XYZ file of C-alpha atoms in Angstrom:
545
model
C 61.475 32.930 77.485
C 62.271 36.583 78.010
C 59.393 38.997 78.035
C 59.825 42.315 76.264
C 59.096 45.267 78.540
C 58.141 47.994 76.117
C 55.783 50.112 78.215
C 56.758 52.484 80.996
C 54.002 53.140 83.551
C 54.270 55.940 86.134
C 51.894 55.143 89.014
C 50.803 58.211 90.982
C 54.362 59.529 90.934
C 55.268 56.844 93.485
C 57.043 54.348 91.253
C 57.679 53.591 87.574
C 57.120 50.094 86.140
C 58.414 48.583 82.888
C 55.776 46.121 81.615
C 54.817 44.275 78.464
C 52.273 46.368 76.611
C 50.673 43.401 74.871
C 50.146 41.349 78.037
C 48.727 44.191 80.108
C 46.558 45.507 77.269
C 45.026 42.073 76.688
C 43.333 42.276 80.106
C 42.738 46.027 80.336
C 40.090 47.771 78.310
C 41.550 51.109 79.284
C 44.928 50.388 77.725
C 43.344 48.630 74.758
C 41.428 51.780 73.900
C 44.548 53.859 74.471
C 46.778 51.905 72.067
C 44.065 50.653 69.697
C 44.586 47.570 67.523
C 47.828 48.781 66.018
C 50.589 46.138 65.910
C 53.318 48.692 65.282
C 55.920 48.449 68.001
C 57.013 51.775 69.366
C 59.871 52.143 71.745
C 59.827 54.337 74.844
C 56.033 54.364 75.271
C 55.020 55.883 78.576
C 51.707 56.023 80.449
C 51.137 58.168 83.533
C 48.390 57.301 86.064
C 47.821 60.010 88.650
C 44.943 58.405 90.501
C 45.534 54.661 90.374
C 43.621 53.128 93.360
C 45.941 51.631 95.963
C 49.045 53.153 94.393
C 52.142 51.334 93.205
C 51.603 48.238 95.357
C 48.184 47.630 93.864
C 49.473 48.132 90.295
C 52.059 45.465 90.967
C 49.328 43.152 92.299
C 47.208 43.745 89.201
C 50.220 43.091 86.942
C 50.751 39.690 88.565
C 47.207 38.768 87.559
C 47.986 39.668 83.946
C 51.373 37.878 83.846
C 49.842 34.779 85.486
C 47.322 34.238 82.661
C 44.422 35.810 84.556
C 44.792 33.854 87.745
C 45.341 35.165 91.267
C 44.492 34.175 94.812
C 41.733 36.573 95.916
C 41.532 36.996 99.722
C 39.783 39.428 102.102
C 43.087 41.285 102.429
C 43.404 42.061 98.693
C 39.862 41.868 97.327
C 39.250 45.595 97.765
C 42.459 46.513 95.964
C 41.896 44.100 93.076
C 38.239 45.103 92.701
C 39.121 48.786 92.423
C 42.046 48.118 90.090
C 39.734 46.057 87.839
C 37.288 48.987 87.718
C 40.036 51.494 86.991
C 41.684 49.418 84.246
C 38.290 48.313 82.841
C 39.122 44.624 83.286
C 35.568 43.426 82.655
C 33.893 40.924 80.351
C 33.533 43.504 77.580
C 37.224 43.191 76.862
C 38.203 39.792 78.283
C 36.576 36.405 78.675
C 34.700 35.539 81.866
C 37.475 33.169 82.835
C 40.082 35.934 82.815
C 37.814 38.738 83.976
C 39.284 40.187 87.159
C 36.177 42.225 87.988
C 33.971 39.151 87.673
C 36.330 37.097 89.850
C 36.326 39.677 92.673
C 32.526 39.913 92.612
C 32.216 36.118 92.859
C 34.595 36.108 95.819
C 32.397 38.741 97.507
C 29.538 36.245 97.487
C 31.455 34.328 100.166
C 31.497 37.307 102.552
C 29.094 35.634 105.003
C 31.702 32.916 105.547
C 34.508 35.335 106.350
C 35.700 35.559 109.921
C 35.234 38.793 111.872
C 38.963 39.580 111.607
C 38.910 38.991 107.828
C 35.977 41.385 107.494
C 37.827 44.041 109.505
C 40.932 43.526 107.385
C 38.942 44.068 104.191
C 37.287 47.156 105.657
C 40.612 48.558 106.851
C 42.032 48.072 103.351
C 39.285 50.343 102.048
C 40.828 53.270 103.911
C 43.722 53.266 101.448
C 41.267 53.481 98.560
C 38.798 56.068 99.869
C 40.573 59.184 98.575
C 41.108 57.912 95.013
C 38.431 55.382 94.166
C 34.677 55.243 93.956
C 33.711 51.810 95.215
C 30.635 52.560 97.285
C 28.936 49.278 96.346
C 31.854 47.219 97.666
C 32.117 49.301 100.812
C 28.399 49.016 101.509
C 28.648 45.222 101.420
C 31.473 45.227 103.969
C 29.682 47.657 106.295
C 26.331 45.863 106.008
C 28.012 42.585 106.949
C 29.842 44.163 109.908
C 26.740 45.942 111.261
C 24.654 42.803 110.750
C 27.014 40.797 112.942
C 27.000 43.473 115.658
C 23.189 43.603 115.570
C 22.972 39.819 115.804
C 25.251 39.723 118.833
C 23.111 42.371 120.551
C 19.887 40.500 119.823
C 21.243 37.327 121.424
C 22.079 39.129 124.685
C 19.906 38.009 127.656
C 18.315 41.406 128.304
C 18.191 44.793 126.665
C 19.888 47.777 128.204
C 17.892 49.378 130.967
C 20.473 51.767 132.342
C 20.757 55.472 131.766
C 23.531 56.896 129.583
C 25.282 58.340 132.637
C 25.403 55.114 134.631
C 28.719 53.410 135.152
C 27.698 50.356 133.146
C 24.833 48.799 131.261
C 22.576 46.254 132.936
C 22.311 43.638 130.263
C 21.950 40.675 132.555
C 18.659 39.546 134.044
C 20.537 38.336 137.114
C 21.418 41.634 138.759
C 22.880 39.843 141.757
C 25.761 38.454 139.770
C 28.593 40.888 139.068
C 30.285 38.354 136.845
C 27.110 37.910 134.840
C 26.874 41.697 134.452
C 30.436 41.896 133.113
C 29.860 39.041 130.691
C 26.622 40.591 129.454
C 28.281 43.977 129.084
C 31.095 42.484 127.012
C 28.589 40.674 124.797
C 27.215 44.028 123.661
C 30.397 46.150 123.603
C 32.948 43.572 122.412
C 33.302 45.350 119.074
C 34.251 48.760 120.522
C 37.973 47.955 120.485
C 37.908 46.596 116.939
C 36.497 49.720 115.290
C 39.514 51.694 116.511
C 41.402 50.543 113.399
C 38.931 52.433 111.216
C 39.282 56.049 110.138
C 36.688 58.650 111.240
C 35.240 58.595 107.698
C 34.641 54.842 107.806
C 33.335 54.953 111.372
C 30.831 57.590 110.257
C 29.597 55.243 107.525
C 29.314 52.395 110.031
C 27.351 54.558 112.482
C 24.932 55.755 109.806
C 24.228 52.142 108.887
C 23.711 51.255 112.566
C 21.219 54.096 112.934
C 19.335 52.983 109.818
C 19.260 49.424 111.210
C 17.808 50.824 114.476
C 20.572 49.625 116.783
C 20.404 50.889 120.374
C 21.448 54.565 120.344
C 22.790 54.315 123.889
C 25.297 51.664 122.787
C 26.212 53.635 119.661
C 26.874 56.789 121.704
C 29.016 54.806 124.136
C 31.022 53.472 121.208
C 31.605 56.977 119.860
C 32.818 58.314 123.213
C 35.108 55.285 123.542
C 36.418 55.863 120.008
C 37.144 59.532 120.685
C 38.913 58.862 123.969
C 41.015 55.996 122.599
C 42.008 57.829 119.415
C 43.262 60.826 121.399
C 46.064 58.918 123.147
C 48.686 59.151 120.402
C 47.022 61.542 117.960
C 48.371 64.832 116.662
C 46.444 68.067 117.103
C 45.102 67.848 113.529
C 44.034 64.210 114.037
C 42.288 65.096 117.291
C 40.495 67.949 115.571
C 39.233 65.655 112.814
C 38.184 62.871 115.211
C 36.376 65.228 117.572
C 34.415 66.984 114.826
C 33.458 63.639 113.313
C 32.324 62.219 116.678
C 30.221 65.308 117.513
C 28.645 65.185 114.062
C 27.736 61.509 114.543
C 26.392 62.020 118.072
C 24.092 64.713 116.705
C 22.344 62.091 114.537
C 21.321 60.048 117.597
C 18.347 60.386 119.906
C 19.551 63.134 122.256
C 18.186 61.496 125.364
C 20.502 58.523 124.674
C 23.679 60.608 124.781
C 25.400 61.078 128.142
C 25.254 64.711 129.271
C 28.302 64.156 131.490
C 30.317 62.835 128.533
C 29.202 65.760 126.376
C 30.611 68.198 128.924
C 33.862 66.225 128.774
C 33.924 66.697 125.004
C 33.159 70.403 125.488
C 36.205 70.843 127.733
C 38.425 69.163 125.135
C 36.997 71.192 122.264
C 38.081 74.529 123.737
C 41.714 73.863 122.771
C 41.018 72.351 119.336
C 39.219 75.269 117.694
C 36.429 73.197 116.162
C 34.169 74.800 113.560
C 31.305 77.045 114.614
C 28.649 74.717 113.171
C 30.038 71.653 114.977
C 30.308 73.577 118.237
C 26.701 74.673 117.778
C 25.637 71.036 117.507
C 27.532 70.179 120.695
C 25.996 73.071 122.637
C 22.540 72.192 121.353
C 22.926 68.581 122.552
C 24.044 69.771 125.991
C 21.289 72.378 126.202
C 18.649 69.774 125.429
C 19.726 67.897 128.580
C 20.477 70.928 130.729
C 18.289 69.493 133.493
C 20.962 66.794 133.949
C 23.810 69.283 134.299
C 25.431 70.305 137.590
C 26.761 73.663 138.725
C 30.338 72.445 138.219
C 29.475 71.555 134.600
C 28.320 75.118 133.930
C 31.335 76.819 135.456
C 33.281 76.903 132.193
C 36.087 79.504 132.127
C 35.474 82.423 129.816
C 37.122 82.363 126.355
C 40.580 83.793 125.875
C 40.476 87.546 125.478
C 37.485 88.200 127.748
C 37.914 89.700 131.190
C 35.052 88.041 133.066
C 35.539 84.847 135.006
C 33.031 82.366 133.544
C 31.559 81.887 130.085
C 28.114 83.369 130.735
C 27.269 83.492 127.031
C 27.705 79.724 126.831
C 25.176 79.151 129.620
C 22.749 81.530 127.926
C 23.068 79.483 124.729
C 22.452 76.307 126.747
C 19.228 77.767 128.164
C 18.017 78.787 124.695
C 18.727 75.295 123.372
C 16.867 73.798 126.335
C 13.786 75.899 125.617
C 13.949 75.054 121.902
C 14.104 71.378 122.805
C 10.727 71.481 124.540
C 11.773 72.351 128.065
C 9.171 75.101 128.240
C 6.237 72.808 127.465
C 3.713 71.843 130.143
C 4.862 68.231 130.056
C 8.407 69.304 130.963
C 7.477 71.798 133.689
C 9.295 69.716 136.293
C 12.483 69.781 134.188
C 12.051 73.504 133.598
C 11.931 74.141 137.336
C 15.012 71.992 137.804
C 16.879 74.107 135.260
C 15.608 77.299 136.939
C 17.041 76.101 140.252
C 20.360 75.415 138.509
C 20.329 78.871 136.939
C 19.750 80.466 140.364
C 22.815 78.635 141.697
C 24.829 79.753 138.679
C 23.752 83.375 139.147
C 24.851 83.282 142.776
C 28.210 81.851 141.675
C 28.928 84.454 138.995
C 27.456 87.433 140.895
C 30.720 88.218 142.783
C 32.603 88.605 139.472
C 33.410 92.348 139.377
C 33.790 92.254 135.575
C 30.337 90.804 134.879
C 28.253 93.448 133.122
C 24.719 94.245 134.340
C 23.302 93.356 130.916
C 24.765 89.827 131.133
C 23.543 89.311 134.681
C 20.071 90.507 133.689
C 20.135 88.132 130.674
C 20.764 85.230 133.061
C 17.884 86.327 135.284
C 15.523 86.634 132.309
C 16.693 83.480 130.467
C 13.735 81.371 131.631
C 10.024 82.219 131.731
C 8.421 83.449 134.944
C 6.484 80.222 135.554
C 9.730 78.233 135.715
C 10.090 79.288 139.366
C 7.737 78.683 142.288
C 9.862 80.985 144.423
C 12.129 83.892 143.532
C 13.953 83.863 146.868
C 17.178 82.394 145.430
C 17.214 84.894 142.583
C 16.679 87.692 145.090
C 19.726 86.513 147.061
C 21.838 86.331 143.869
C 20.784 89.865 142.904
C 21.645 91.041 146.409
C 25.150 89.570 146.043
C 25.549 91.259 142.657
C 24.491 94.665 144.078
C 26.892 94.246 146.984
C 29.900 93.624 144.718
C 28.871 96.149 142.062
C 28.366 99.113 144.364
C 28.816 101.579 141.499
C 25.615 100.587 139.703
C 23.205 103.411 138.949
C 19.650 103.380 140.261
C 18.394 102.821 136.726
C 20.621 99.751 136.247
C 19.437 98.301 139.559
C 15.779 98.840 138.638
C 16.329 97.027 135.316
C 17.817 94.013 137.091
C 15.026 94.011 139.678
C 12.505 93.753 136.837
C 13.446 90.063 136.690
C 11.964 89.542 140.183
C 8.395 88.397 140.646
C 7.540 90.018 143.980
C 4.407 87.932 144.380
C 6.602 84.818 144.481
C 8.889 86.194 147.175
C 8.419 84.754 150.631
C 7.430 87.035 153.523
C 10.923 86.657 154.992
C 12.548 87.780 151.727
C 10.214 90.773 151.495
C 11.120 91.830 155.041
C 14.805 91.469 154.160
C 14.319 93.487 150.964
C 12.595 96.270 152.885
C 15.683 96.574 155.098
C 18.204 96.157 152.263
C 19.506 99.603 151.392
C 21.357 98.233 148.343
C 18.044 97.717 146.537
C 16.254 100.719 144.976
C 13.332 102.183 146.900
C 11.026 101.330 144.005
C 11.645 97.620 144.717
C 10.551 98.061 148.332
C 7.343 99.739 147.121
C 6.624 96.927 144.665
C 7.259 94.345 147.359
C 4.841 96.156 149.663
C 2.159 96.344 146.964
C 2.486 92.659 146.165
C 2.281 91.730 149.837
C -0.777 93.945 150.285
C -2.380 92.127 147.342
C -1.416 88.784 148.862
C -2.947 89.875 152.175
C -6.258 90.777 150.565
C -6.365 87.432 148.782
C -5.779 85.649 152.086
C -8.593 87.582 153.730
C -11.060 86.934 150.906
C -10.182 83.234 150.617
C -10.622 82.468 154.326
C -14.049 81.359 155.585
C -15.638 83.805 158.040
C -13.437 86.708 157.011
C -14.861 90.196 156.819
C -14.678 92.214 153.643
C -11.527 94.247 153.128
C -12.178 97.953 153.058
C -10.043 101.056 152.882
C -9.811 101.139 156.667
C -8.315 98.809 159.278
C -10.359 95.643 159.753
C -10.640 92.803 162.239
C -10.565 89.110 161.432
C -12.332 86.862 164.000
C -11.958 83.130 164.344
C -14.114 81.077 166.660
C -12.440 77.858 167.632
C -14.304 74.586 167.262
C -13.639 73.632 170.856
C -14.586 76.618 173.076
C -13.775 74.697 176.210
C -10.061 75.031 175.699
C -8.439 78.049 177.216
C -6.891 80.437 174.748
C -8.745 78.971 171.805
C -12.184 80.433 172.421
C -11.494 83.728 170.670
C -8.700 84.923 168.468
C -8.487 88.297 166.804
C -5.815 89.561 164.429
C -5.872 93.191 163.421
C -4.582 93.710 159.894
C -4.145 96.621 157.577
C -5.821 96.421 154.186
C -6.017 100.060 153.304
C -4.553 101.944 150.373
C -0.795 102.205 150.278
C 0.669 105.640 150.742
C 3.704 105.511 148.443
C 4.517 109.142 149.138
C 5.958 108.263 152.548
C 9.712 108.558 152.931
C 11.886 105.460 152.600
C 12.457 104.777 156.292
C 8.742 104.995 157.101
C 7.983 102.889 154.052
C 10.405 100.166 155.089
C 9.036 100.189 158.652
C 5.513 100.010 157.233
C 6.485 97.065 155.037
C 8.094 95.239 157.928
C 5.007 95.667 160.050
C 2.848 94.470 157.194
C 4.945 91.301 156.761
C 4.634 90.462 160.449
C 0.864 90.758 160.211
C 0.768 88.614 157.044
C 2.831 85.908 158.750
C 0.552 86.071 161.783
C -2.509 85.726 159.580
C -1.014 82.715 157.818
C -0.453 81.018 161.185
C -4.021 81.730 162.249
C -5.362 80.412 158.949
C -3.413 77.203 159.332
C -4.688 76.770 162.882
C -8.258 77.403 161.761
C -7.942 74.832 158.970
C -6.668 72.273 161.468
C -9.546 72.979 163.841
C -12.112 72.789 161.060
C -10.678 69.447 160.003
C -11.062 68.165 163.599
C -14.683 69.387 163.721
C -15.533 67.669 160.443
C -13.864 64.481 161.608
C -15.807 64.652 164.903
C -19.126 65.116 163.055
C -18.440 62.197 160.738
C -17.519 60.009 163.702
C -20.726 60.974 165.589
C -22.830 60.297 162.512
C -21.252 56.854 162.101
C -21.870 55.958 165.753
C -25.505 57.031 165.477
C -26.071 54.779 162.505
C -24.449 51.866 164.332
C -26.567 52.297 167.522
C -29.638 50.183 166.491
C -27.408 47.224 165.743
C -25.800 47.451 169.156
C -29.179 47.666 170.925
C -30.578 44.714 169.060
């Protein structure tokens, strides 16, 4: 029996279908409301759908359901399409019986999701990518993602051991038997087996999956590894626009994880890639913040990022300054992280020495590097002094005022005696620096004299410091005398005399330090000898008895 096709349907401008109005309307509440209960037959009726979920192919699939008396084989590969079409066409029990209710049938099929295979679940999830732009089916999507994440979580829980490796290690140690390489590989694959499968998903779907994993408290180290794998794999055959979208999505997802679980080395790899993709300012800020938080794990090579296009200096100094700010914001300046702070300070000293020879580096930028970390981040300022010396040597045209500003970053009290002697002879440094070095060394000298047992009080005139050795029988150790200067500093002296004065002072300070160390050693021997004699005396009655 021929079926009259009296309704023209334009689906999203993709394709036009001629269908029977009565048959389609009997299952669709949307069309029933559109045509009403009128039995008048009108020729050349036309309906235009601009946002039909799944497009022309899905309309054809839905039409088969209607022409087949409300029966269709619902599978994981078409359940998403049929479910969304049923919502769009209002094919629910309000307009049709339960038996012929497409929406009801898809929801019953969803109850079997726990019996689907992994590949069937991925197929259903992949199908959702076609529907995301045009359909609101969050409930359906949540069920798919919950099932997928649940299976991943279950596979991780059944692994022999949890991950104990750091994010930067070459592989996870999931196996209890560390002697077996084969066992390690098998254990690794048991936790990361799903990495390859998620490559079929779009960045939008992967983001939903990751958010669910985070809410389910899956291991952030594994999640971050998956994201880096996803980014690297997706880049192979992607266009520039696709790379841009993937990279921004991956950075955004990494920012939701515990920052200590994200590999600093991999983040620097992402940073290098991002320079050519012009990612948004907010996303780049997230990336730099993540790197800055782990700046103590960075190397000098990581920091030597070429300067942006259009700038004339060699390395991107502003980037490193932003890293240091992010590090301090992340808690690097707290007492608990003092060790990490000193590690970063050492790295900054190396970086300053590396960028100092750049003739285009402005004094303000170099000073910003020197002042980026608090004073207590460094036990010694010797390396910074050397970097400043290199900068002064290359930038010979600096004014005295500019040099003094840069030297303000130095803590002269934390300079070694050798560095102070070198500074006193270094004509490239301003004379004011030599004076400050001399004052700090004079202060250090007075502290040494006051803190040493048996020392005489420091006055405004030359003084003697006597040490009597514990063992007077030894030649050369019976009497030692070091003459030191602890008087007021005459800063009015000319530069050459001042530098000679400073050099002489440093020699005396070094000599005093040697004497103090020798005295401490001798005192320790005396105390040890007294303790030993006391012990022998107490043991004597026992021996006599």
